[in-house]
PDB file of C-alpha atoms in Angstrom:
ATOM      1  CA  UNK V   1      -1.426  11.365 -17.115  1.00  0.00           C
ATOM      2  CA  UNK V   2       0.697  12.923 -14.348  1.00  0.00           C
ATOM      3  CA  UNK V   3      -1.159  10.940 -11.671  1.00  0.00           C
ATOM      4  CA  UNK V   4      -0.445   7.738 -13.598  1.00  0.00           C
ATOM      5  CA  UNK V   5       3.254   8.547 -13.823  1.00  0.00           C
ATOM      6  CA  UNK V   6       3.540   9.335 -10.113  1.00  0.00           C
ATOM      7  CA  UNK V   7       1.689   6.150  -9.151  1.00  0.00           C
ATOM      8  CA  UNK V   8       3.911   4.048 -11.419  1.00  0.00           C
ATOM      9  CA  UNK V   9       7.041   5.716 -10.004  1.00  0.00           C
ATOM     10  CA  UNK V  10       5.835   4.879  -6.501  1.00  0.00           C
ATOM     11  CA  UNK V  11       5.458   1.203  -7.420  1.00  0.00           C
ATOM     12  CA  UNK V  12       8.970   1.215  -8.894  1.00  0.00           C
ATOM     13  CA  UNK V  13      10.390   2.957  -5.808  1.00  0.00           C
ATOM     14  CA  UNK V  14       8.932   0.218  -3.626  1.00  0.00           C
ATOM     15  CA  UNK V  15      10.327  -2.739  -5.529  1.00  0.00           C
ATOM     16  CA  UNK V  16      13.710  -1.031  -6.080  1.00  0.00           C
ATOM     17  CA  UNK V  17      14.204  -0.371  -2.366  1.00  0.00           C
ATOM     18  CA  UNK V  18      16.754  -2.671  -0.735  1.00  0.00           C
ATOM     19  CA  UNK V  19      17.279  -4.497   1.506  1.00  0.00           C
ATOM     20  CA  UNK V  20      13.595  -5.163   2.230  1.00  0.00           C
ATOM     21  CA  UNK V  21      13.026  -8.023   4.705  1.00  0.00           C
ATOM     22  CA  UNK V  22      11.342 -10.988   3.051  1.00  0.00           C
ATOM     23  CA  UNK V  23      10.438  -9.050  -0.089  1.00  0.00           C
ATOM     24  CA  UNK V  24      11.617  -8.917  -3.686  1.00  0.00           C
ATOM     25  CA  UNK V  25      14.267  -6.259  -4.278  1.00  0.00           C
ATOM     26  CA  UNK V  26      17.278  -5.822  -6.617  1.00  0.00           C
ATOM     27  CA  UNK V  27      19.494  -7.946  -4.343  1.00  0.00           C
ATOM     28  CA  UNK V  28      17.347 -11.039  -3.747  1.00  0.00           C
ATOM     29  CA  UNK V  29      13.791 -12.355  -3.955  1.00  0.00           C
ATOM     30  CA  UNK V  30      13.146 -12.486  -0.222  1.00  0.00           C
ATOM     31  CA  UNK V  31      10.796 -15.269   0.821  1.00  0.00           C
ATOM     32  CA  UNK V  32       9.538 -15.681  -2.766  1.00  0.00           C
ATOM     33  CA  UNK V  33      10.529 -18.389  -5.222  1.00  0.00           C
ATOM     34  CA  UNK V  34       8.213 -17.523  -8.109  1.00  0.00           C
ATOM     35  CA  UNK V  35       9.006 -13.843  -8.733  1.00  0.00           C
ATOM     36  CA  UNK V  36      11.907 -11.431  -9.031  1.00  0.00           C
ATOM     37  CA  UNK V  37      12.590  -7.766  -9.765  1.00  0.00           C
ATOM     38  CA  UNK V  38      11.705  -8.075 -13.453  1.00  0.00           C
ATOM     39  CA  UNK V  39       8.371  -9.714 -12.572  1.00  0.00           C
ATOM     40  CA  UNK V  40       7.416  -6.651 -10.546  1.00  0.00           C
ATOM     41  CA  UNK V  41       8.631  -4.228 -13.211  1.00  0.00           C
ATOM     42  CA  UNK V  42       6.611  -6.041 -15.870  1.00  0.00           C
ATOM     43  CA  UNK V  43       3.584  -5.986 -13.590  1.00  0.00           C
ATOM     44  CA  UNK V  44       3.856  -2.291 -12.681  1.00  0.00           C
ATOM     45  CA  UNK V  45       4.199  -1.359 -16.347  1.00  0.00           C
ATOM     46  CA  UNK V  46       1.162  -3.458 -17.268  1.00  0.00           C
ATOM     47  CA  UNK V  47      -0.884  -1.585 -14.658  1.00  0.00           C
ATOM     48  CA  UNK V  48      -0.310   1.856 -16.185  1.00  0.00           C
ATOM     49  CA  UNK V  49      -3.502   1.868 -18.298  1.00  0.00           C
ATOM     50  CA  UNK V  50      -5.576   0.963 -15.234  1.00  0.00           C
ATOM     51  CA  UNK V  51      -3.853   3.625 -13.118  1.00  0.00           C
ATOM     52  CA  UNK V  52      -4.853   6.160 -15.757  1.00  0.00           C
ATOM     53  CA  UNK V  53      -8.429   4.869 -15.786  1.00  0.00           C
ATOM     54  CA  UNK V  54      -8.619   5.063 -11.974  1.00  0.00           C
ATOM     55  CA  UNK V  55      -7.577   8.714 -11.961  1.00  0.00           C
ATOM     56  CA  UNK V  56      -9.766   9.582 -14.944  1.00  0.00           C
ATOM     57  CA  UNK V  57     -12.771   8.007 -13.208  1.00  0.00           C
ATOM     58  CA  UNK V  58     -12.212  10.332 -10.269  1.00  0.00           C
ATOM     59  CA  UNK V  59     -11.652  13.392 -12.432  1.00  0.00           C
ATOM     60  CA  UNK V  60     -14.838  12.837 -14.428  1.00  0.00           C
ATOM     61  CA  UNK V  61     -17.152  11.497 -11.713  1.00  0.00           C
ATOM     62  CA  UNK V  62     -20.180  13.804 -11.215  1.00  0.00           C
ATOM     63  CA  UNK V  63     -19.420  16.170  -8.353  1.00  0.00           C
ATOM     64  CA  UNK V  64     -22.867  15.785  -6.808  1.00  0.00           C
ATOM     65  CA  UNK V  65     -23.080  11.984  -7.095  1.00  0.00           C
ATOM     66  CA  UNK V  66     -22.725   9.690  -4.042  1.00  0.00           C
ATOM     67  CA  UNK V  67     -19.120   8.557  -3.703  1.00  0.00           C
ATOM     68  CA  UNK V  68     -19.853   4.823  -3.277  1.00  0.00           C
ATOM     69  CA  UNK V  69     -20.694   4.919  -6.983  1.00  0.00           C
ATOM     70  CA  UNK V  70     -17.123   5.933  -7.762  1.00  0.00           C
ATOM     71  CA  UNK V  71     -15.885   2.939  -5.795  1.00  0.00           C
ATOM     72  CA  UNK V  72     -18.144   0.688  -7.859  1.00  0.00           C
ATOM     73  CA  UNK V  73     -16.580   2.123 -11.029  1.00  0.00           C
ATOM     74  CA  UNK V  74     -12.968   1.647  -9.998  1.00  0.00           C
ATOM     75  CA  UNK V  75     -13.653  -1.787  -8.553  1.00  0.00           C
ATOM     76  CA  UNK V  76     -14.591  -2.941 -12.050  1.00  0.00           C
ATOM     77  CA  UNK V  77     -11.485  -1.312 -13.526  1.00  0.00           C
ATOM     78  CA  UNK V  78      -9.488  -3.091 -10.838  1.00  0.00           C
ATOM     79  CA  UNK V  79     -10.719  -6.474 -12.024  1.00  0.00           C
ATOM     80  CA  UNK V  80      -9.417  -5.658 -15.509  1.00  0.00           C
ATOM     81  CA  UNK V  81      -6.136  -4.539 -13.945  1.00  0.00           C
ATOM     82  CA  UNK V  82      -5.778  -7.918 -12.239  1.00  0.00           C
ATOM     83  CA  UNK V  83      -6.177  -9.657 -15.594  1.00  0.00           C
ATOM     84  CA  UNK V  84      -3.428  -7.435 -17.043  1.00  0.00           C
ATOM     85  CA  UNK V  85      -1.190  -8.177 -14.055  1.00  0.00           C
ATOM     86  CA  UNK V  86      -1.594 -11.939 -14.359  1.00  0.00           C
ATOM     87  CA  UNK V  87      -1.000 -11.777 -18.119  1.00  0.00           C
ATOM     88  CA  UNK V  88       2.248  -9.850 -17.581  1.00  0.00           C
ATOM     89  CA  UNK V  89       3.541 -12.118 -14.803  1.00  0.00           C
ATOM     90  CA  UNK V  90       2.552 -15.570 -16.045  1.00  0.00           C
ATOM     91  CA  UNK V  91      -0.226 -15.802 -13.435  1.00  0.00           C
ATOM     92  CA  UNK V  92       1.810 -14.577 -10.440  1.00  0.00           C
ATOM     93  CA  UNK V  93       0.202 -12.237  -7.909  1.00  0.00           C
ATOM     94  CA  UNK V  94       2.601  -9.310  -7.633  1.00  0.00           C
ATOM     95  CA  UNK V  95       0.310  -6.311  -7.112  1.00  0.00           C
ATOM     96  CA  UNK V  96      -3.211  -7.454  -6.220  1.00  0.00           C
ATOM     97  CA  UNK V  97      -3.202  -5.550  -2.920  1.00  0.00           C
ATOM     98  CA  UNK V  98      -1.621  -2.519  -4.555  1.00  0.00           C
ATOM     99  CA  UNK V  99      -4.301  -2.521  -7.262  1.00  0.00           C
ATOM    100  CA  UNK V 100      -6.982  -2.175  -4.588  1.00  0.00           C
ATOM    101  CA  UNK V 101      -5.221   0.667  -2.797  1.00  0.00           C
ATOM    102  CA  UNK V 102      -4.167   2.532  -5.931  1.00  0.00           C
ATOM    103  CA  UNK V 103      -7.674   2.235  -7.376  1.00  0.00           C
ATOM    104  CA  UNK V 104      -8.885   4.161  -4.350  1.00  0.00           C
ATOM    105  CA  UNK V 105      -5.957   6.571  -4.145  1.00  0.00           C
ATOM    106  CA  UNK V 106      -5.792   7.522  -7.817  1.00  0.00           C
ATOM    107  CA  UNK V 107      -9.548   7.951  -8.159  1.00  0.00           C
ATOM    108  CA  UNK V 108      -9.758   9.942  -4.922  1.00  0.00           C
ATOM    109  CA  UNK V 109      -6.891  12.184  -6.046  1.00  0.00           C
ATOM    110  CA  UNK V 110      -8.695  12.784  -9.330  1.00  0.00           C
ATOM    111  CA  UNK V 111     -11.928  13.574  -7.527  1.00  0.00           C
ATOM    112  CA  UNK V 112     -10.222  15.970  -5.104  1.00  0.00           C
ATOM    113  CA  UNK V 113      -8.601  17.769  -8.048  1.00  0.00           C
ATOM    114  CA  UNK V 114     -12.010  18.109  -9.685  1.00  0.00           C
ATOM    115  CA  UNK V 115     -13.833  19.283  -6.566  1.00  0.00           C
ATOM    116  CA  UNK V 116     -11.057  21.654  -5.472  1.00  0.00           C
ATOM    117  CA  UNK V 117     -10.510  23.006  -8.990  1.00  0.00           C
ATOM    118  CA  UNK V 118      -6.734  23.005  -8.554  1.00  0.00           C
ATOM    119  CA  UNK V 119      -3.781  21.772 -10.582  1.00  0.00           C
ATOM    120  CA  UNK V 120      -1.606  18.918  -9.376  1.00  0.00           C
ATOM    121  CA  UNK V 121       1.269  21.386  -8.917  1.00  0.00           C
ATOM    122  CA  UNK V 122      -0.779  23.179  -6.238  1.00  0.00           C
ATOM    123  CA  UNK V 123      -1.366  20.049  -4.131  1.00  0.00           C
ATOM    124  CA  UNK V 124      -1.070  20.495  -0.346  1.00  0.00           C
ATOM    125  CA  UNK V 125      -1.453  18.471   2.841  1.00  0.00           C
ATOM    126  CA  UNK V 126      -5.071  19.647   3.016  1.00  0.00           C
ATOM    127  CA  UNK V 127      -5.717  17.945  -0.319  1.00  0.00           C
ATOM    128  CA  UNK V 128      -4.130  14.736   0.963  1.00  0.00           C
ATOM    129  CA  UNK V 129      -6.438  14.883   3.976  1.00  0.00           C
ATOM    130  CA  UNK V 130      -9.351  15.301   1.554  1.00  0.00           C
ATOM    131  CA  UNK V 131      -8.221  12.130  -0.248  1.00  0.00           C
ATOM    132  CA  UNK V 132      -8.483  10.147   2.984  1.00  0.00           C
ATOM    133  CA  UNK V 133     -11.962  11.542   3.643  1.00  0.00           C
ATOM    134  CA  UNK V 134     -13.019  10.780   0.071  1.00  0.00           C
ATOM    135  CA  UNK V 135     -11.819   7.176   0.304  1.00  0.00           C
ATOM    136  CA  UNK V 136     -13.683   6.654   3.580  1.00  0.00           C
ATOM    137  CA  UNK V 137     -16.865   7.926   1.909  1.00  0.00           C
ATOM    138  CA  UNK V 138     -16.287   5.800  -1.191  1.00  0.00           C
ATOM    139  CA  UNK V 139     -15.844   2.615   0.835  1.00  0.00           C
ATOM    140  CA  UNK V 140     -18.323   3.135   3.670  1.00  0.00           C
ATOM    141  CA  UNK V 141     -20.135  -0.085   2.769  1.00  0.00           C
ATOM    142  CA  UNK V 142     -16.996  -2.235   3.070  1.00  0.00           C
ATOM    143  CA  UNK V 143     -17.487  -2.666   6.800  1.00  0.00           C
ATOM    144  CA  UNK V 144     -20.664  -4.588   5.996  1.00  0.00           C
ATOM    145  CA  UNK V 145     -18.520  -7.219   4.245  1.00  0.00           C
ATOM    146  CA  UNK V 146     -17.875  -8.590   7.732  1.00  0.00           C
ATOM    147  CA  UNK V 147     -21.532  -8.938   8.748  1.00  0.00           C
ATOM    148  CA  UNK V 148     -22.835 -12.480   9.319  1.00  0.00           C
ATOM    149  CA  UNK V 149     -19.538 -14.170   8.427  1.00  0.00           C
ATOM    150  CA  UNK V 150     -20.081 -16.958  10.939  1.00  0.00           C
ATOM    151  CA  UNK V 151     -22.923 -18.309   8.807  1.00  0.00           C
ATOM    152  CA  UNK V 152     -20.998 -18.293   5.495  1.00  0.00           C
ATOM    153  CA  UNK V 153     -19.933 -21.631   4.023  1.00  0.00           C
ATOM    154  CA  UNK V 154     -16.776 -20.439   2.254  1.00  0.00           C
ATOM    155  CA  UNK V 155     -14.603 -17.710   3.732  1.00  0.00           C
ATOM    156  CA  UNK V 156     -11.808 -15.745   2.103  1.00  0.00           C
ATOM    157  CA  UNK V 157      -8.518 -15.460   3.965  1.00  0.00           C
ATOM    158  CA  UNK V 158      -9.412 -11.890   4.955  1.00  0.00           C
ATOM    159  CA  UNK V 159     -12.744 -13.050   6.350  1.00  0.00           C
ATOM    160  CA  UNK V 160     -11.081 -15.814   8.369  1.00  0.00           C
ATOM    161  CA  UNK V 161      -8.652 -13.226   9.711  1.00  0.00           C
ATOM    162  CA  UNK V 162     -11.536 -11.104  10.905  1.00  0.00           C
ATOM    163  CA  UNK V 163     -13.265 -14.023  12.632  1.00  0.00           C
ATOM    164  CA  UNK V 164     -10.038 -15.172  14.293  1.00  0.00           C
ATOM    165  CA  UNK V 165      -8.546 -11.821  15.298  1.00  0.00           C
ATOM    166  CA  UNK V 166     -11.047  -9.060  14.515  1.00  0.00           C
ATOM    167  CA  UNK V 167      -8.677  -7.727  11.835  1.00  0.00           C
ATOM    168  CA  UNK V 168     -10.357  -6.108   8.833  1.00  0.00           C
ATOM    169  CA  UNK V 169      -7.248  -5.902   6.652  1.00  0.00           C
ATOM    170  CA  UNK V 170      -7.045  -3.575   3.687  1.00  0.00           C
ATOM    171  CA  UNK V 171     -10.838  -3.270   3.488  1.00  0.00           C
ATOM    172  CA  UNK V 172     -10.996  -1.945   7.025  1.00  0.00           C
ATOM    173  CA  UNK V 173      -8.018   0.305   6.317  1.00  0.00           C
ATOM    174  CA  UNK V 174      -9.824   1.824   3.346  1.00  0.00           C
ATOM    175  CA  UNK V 175     -13.143   2.255   5.167  1.00  0.00           C
ATOM    176  CA  UNK V 176     -11.305   4.124   7.937  1.00  0.00           C
ATOM    177  CA  UNK V 177      -9.648   6.474   5.440  1.00  0.00           C
ATOM    178  CA  UNK V 178      -6.219   4.797   5.496  1.00  0.00           C
ATOM    179  CA  UNK V 179      -5.023   5.587   9.026  1.00  0.00           C
ATOM    180  CA  UNK V 180      -1.742   3.805   8.229  1.00  0.00           C
ATOM    181  CA  UNK V 181      -0.992   6.508   5.669  1.00  0.00           C
ATOM    182  CA  UNK V 182      -2.650   9.382   7.498  1.00  0.00           C
ATOM    183  CA  UNK V 183      -1.126   8.704  10.918  1.00  0.00           C
ATOM    184  CA  UNK V 184       2.213   7.067  10.060  1.00  0.00           C
ATOM    185  CA  UNK V 185       3.323   7.103   6.418  1.00  0.00           C
ATOM    186  CA  UNK V 186       2.767  10.753   5.518  1.00  0.00           C
ATOM    187  CA  UNK V 187       3.733  12.250   8.910  1.00  0.00           C
ATOM    188  CA  UNK V 188       6.998  10.298   8.698  1.00  0.00           C
ATOM    189  CA  UNK V 189       7.774  11.622   5.215  1.00  0.00           C
ATOM    190  CA  UNK V 190       6.927  15.185   6.234  1.00  0.00           C
ATOM    191  CA  UNK V 191       9.327  15.177   9.168  1.00  0.00           C
ATOM    192  CA  UNK V 192      12.256  13.452   7.413  1.00  0.00           C
ATOM    193  CA  UNK V 193      12.702  15.586   4.299  1.00  0.00           C
ATOM    194  CA  UNK V 194      16.375  16.237   5.082  1.00  0.00           C
ATOM    195  CA  UNK V 195      17.215  12.519   5.346  1.00  0.00           C
ATOM    196  CA  UNK V 196      18.866  10.790   2.336  1.00  0.00           C
ATOM    197  CA  UNK V 197      16.169   9.134   0.234  1.00  0.00           C
ATOM    198  CA  UNK V 198      17.340   5.530   0.491  1.00  0.00           C
ATOM    199  CA  UNK V 199      17.704   5.659   4.279  1.00  0.00           C
ATOM    200  CA  UNK V 200      14.427   7.519   4.574  1.00  0.00           C
ATOM    201  CA  UNK V 201      12.506   4.884   2.648  1.00  0.00           C
ATOM    202  CA  UNK V 202      14.020   2.038   4.657  1.00  0.00           C
ATOM    203  CA  UNK V 203      12.983   3.758   7.884  1.00  0.00           C
ATOM    204  CA  UNK V 204       9.536   4.437   6.396  1.00  0.00           C
ATOM    205  CA  UNK V 205       9.232   0.698   5.785  1.00  0.00           C
ATOM    206  CA  UNK V 206      10.099   0.016   9.434  1.00  0.00           C
ATOM    207  CA  UNK V 207       7.695   2.718  10.640  1.00  0.00           C
ATOM    208  CA  UNK V 208       4.823   1.120   8.739  1.00  0.00           C
ATOM    209  CA  UNK V 209       5.717  -2.449   9.718  1.00  0.00           C
ATOM    210  CA  UNK V 210       5.938  -1.460  13.391  1.00  0.00           C
ATOM    211  CA  UNK V 211       2.607   0.348  13.504  1.00  0.00           C
ATOM    212  CA  UNK V 212       0.228  -1.524  11.190  1.00  0.00           C
ATOM    213  CA  UNK V 213      -1.152  -5.057  11.104  1.00  0.00           C
ATOM    214  CA  UNK V 214       0.313  -6.791   8.058  1.00  0.00           C
ATOM    215  CA  UNK V 215      -2.070  -9.630   7.273  1.00  0.00           C
ATOM    216  CA  UNK V 216       0.473 -11.173   4.875  1.00  0.00           C
ATOM    217  CA  UNK V 217       2.794 -11.791   7.812  1.00  0.00           C
ATOM    218  CA  UNK V 218      -0.016 -13.399   9.811  1.00  0.00           C
ATOM    219  CA  UNK V 219      -0.991 -15.521   6.801  1.00  0.00           C
ATOM    220  CA  UNK V 220       2.553 -16.898   6.493  1.00  0.00           C
ATOM    221  CA  UNK V 221       3.014 -17.312  10.263  1.00  0.00           C
ATOM    222  CA  UNK V 222       0.673 -16.211  13.063  1.00  0.00           C
ATOM    223  CA  UNK V 223      -0.293 -13.219  15.178  1.00  0.00           C
ATOM    224  CA  UNK V 224       2.350 -13.955  17.819  1.00  0.00           C
ATOM    225  CA  UNK V 225       5.079 -13.843  15.167  1.00  0.00           C
ATOM    226  CA  UNK V 226       3.823 -10.508  13.839  1.00  0.00           C
ATOM    227  CA  UNK V 227       3.799  -9.006  17.331  1.00  0.00           C
ATOM    228  CA  UNK V 228       7.311 -10.298  18.021  1.00  0.00           C
ATOM    229  CA  UNK V 229       8.555  -8.782  14.774  1.00  0.00           C
ATOM    230  CA  UNK V 230       6.876  -5.488  15.565  1.00  0.00           C
ATOM    231  CA  UNK V 231       8.604  -5.354  18.955  1.00  0.00           C
ATOM    232  CA  UNK V 232      11.930  -5.941  17.194  1.00  0.00           C
ATOM    233  CA  UNK V 233      11.252  -3.177  14.700  1.00  0.00           C
ATOM    234  CA  UNK V 234      10.032  -0.742  17.347  1.00  0.00           C
ATOM    235  CA  UNK V 235      13.291  -1.331  19.221  1.00  0.00           C
ATOM    236  CA  UNK V 236      15.274  -0.523  16.064  1.00  0.00           C
ATOM    237  CA  UNK V 237      13.318   2.683  15.546  1.00  0.00           C
ATOM    238  CA  UNK V 238      13.831   3.657  19.184  1.00  0.00           C
ATOM    239  CA  UNK V 239      17.591   3.387  18.574  1.00  0.00           C
ATOM    240  CA  UNK V 240      17.382   5.784  15.634  1.00  0.00           C
ATOM    241  CA  UNK V 241      16.450   3.387  12.855  1.00  0.00           C
ATOM    242  CA  UNK V 242      18.512   2.867   9.725  1.00  0.00           C
ATOM    243  CA  UNK V 243      19.522   6.532   9.759  1.00  0.00           C
ATOM    244  CA  UNK V 244      21.491   5.839  12.939  1.00  0.00           C
ATOM    245  CA  UNK V 245      22.266   2.108  12.785  1.00  0.00           C
ATOM    246  CA  UNK V 246      22.974   1.614   9.081  1.00  0.00           C
ATOM    247  CA  UNK V 247      21.489  -1.114   6.879  1.00  0.00           C
ATOM    248  CA  UNK V 248      22.831  -4.128   8.790  1.00  0.00           C
ATOM    249  CA  UNK V 249      19.626  -4.529  10.886  1.00  0.00           C
ATOM    250  CA  UNK V 250      17.636  -4.764   7.631  1.00  0.00           C
ATOM    251  CA  UNK V 251      20.044  -7.378   6.298  1.00  0.00           C
ATOM    252  CA  UNK V 252      19.560  -9.437   9.456  1.00  0.00           C
ATOM    253  CA  UNK V 253      15.772  -9.021   9.340  1.00  0.00           C
ATOM    254  CA  UNK V 254      15.820 -10.199   5.738  1.00  0.00           C
ATOM    255  CA  UNK V 255      17.682 -13.369   6.723  1.00  0.00           C
ATOM    256  CA  UNK V 256      15.208 -13.984   9.545  1.00  0.00           C
ATOM    257  CA  UNK V 257      12.153 -13.398   7.349  1.00  0.00           C
ATOM    258  CA  UNK V 258      13.472 -15.686   4.622  1.00  0.00           C
ATOM    259  CA  UNK V 259      14.117 -18.433   7.184  1.00  0.00           C
ATOM    260  CA  UNK V 260      10.556 -18.035   8.498  1.00  0.00           C
ATOM    261  CA  UNK V 261       9.080 -17.701   4.978  1.00  0.00           C
ATOM    262  CA  UNK V 262       7.605 -14.304   5.919  1.00  0.00           C
ATOM    263  CA  UNK V 263       6.827 -11.642   3.317  1.00  0.00           C
ATOM    264  CA  UNK V 264       5.309  -8.351   4.592  1.00  0.00           C
ATOM    265  CA  UNK V 265       3.547  -7.505   1.342  1.00  0.00           C
ATOM    266  CA  UNK V 266       0.949  -5.337   3.043  1.00  0.00           C
ATOM    267  CA  UNK V 267       3.706  -3.096   4.374  1.00  0.00           C
ATOM    268  CA  UNK V 268       5.209  -2.883   0.887  1.00  0.00           C
ATOM    269  CA  UNK V 269       1.857  -1.715  -0.516  1.00  0.00           C
ATOM    270  CA  UNK V 270       1.552   0.930   2.207  1.00  0.00           C
ATOM    271  CA  UNK V 271       5.078   2.123   1.458  1.00  0.00           C
ATOM    272  CA  UNK V 272       4.245   2.553  -2.237  1.00  0.00           C
ATOM    273  CA  UNK V 273       1.030   4.373  -1.322  1.00  0.00           C
ATOM    274  CA  UNK V 274       2.892   6.669   1.078  1.00  0.00           C
ATOM    275  CA  UNK V 275       5.477   7.467  -1.590  1.00  0.00           C
ATOM    276  CA  UNK V 276       2.736   8.248  -4.121  1.00  0.00           C
ATOM    277  CA  UNK V 277       1.079  10.762  -1.810  1.00  0.00           C
ATOM    278  CA  UNK V 278       4.527  12.054  -0.868  1.00  0.00           C
ATOM    279  CA  UNK V 279       5.168  12.804  -4.539  1.00  0.00           C
ATOM    280  CA  UNK V 280       1.938  14.810  -4.660  1.00  0.00           C
ATOM    281  CA  UNK V 281       3.006  16.869  -1.633  1.00  0.00           C
ATOM    282  CA  UNK V 282       6.491  17.302  -3.159  1.00  0.00           C
ATOM    283  CA  UNK V 283       8.118  15.597  -0.171  1.00  0.00           C
ATOM    284  CA  UNK V 284      10.835  14.121  -2.418  1.00  0.00           C
TER     285      UNK V 284
END
């Protein structure tokens, strides 16, 4: 149950963080007109049973069985989780991307606990690294999702993104063992433990937005807009980020994103995932 609680807390931390450019937070709804803070809270609460099932699947999966089988299990649980989400939100997509990532993270954490024979209280960076390796092994077949796309009649948005830009989105992120979390999210949290939490999370958001390819931004605009935004954010980080500049740059980014109808939902999911693993490593 502890894994479930930490995952749920991470989802709440993400939506409660403000100001988040273009995203729902306690102050405004960003570039969204069909959801607000309560929509996300209802959704996150509705996902708790699935979060438990994800972690339990990992804890109980046979230690000698091929890991793609665990992915098959949690993928089915994830479909049920989507139904619960839509029922709680009146058919609004609040957490579909997060369901995918937390299915992998929670089940991989459970599996690492089982294989390492440790308690959650004893979790270390080495165990987090094992989670990334486990996820890569679970999802090794995802790269094949992009084979022969040119001959398909109907393409998903993610598939069109791959054909247009070579971007594999969250599926590619998972198959690579979540480099966004491994190389940016967790290292940032480890080196900023003395920074006030609110400021730290805002700068974590900027760190992830600057260094990962948010397909939601591309979907609502184009690649050139994403790259321009990333240059802006990298410049803010180079000046010391929110820790040095205060929240005003985030307020201005929020106004810009709302005007452009941009919502970096992929970055929000990565922030929640980073926070979840940060909880495990006791970085908060």
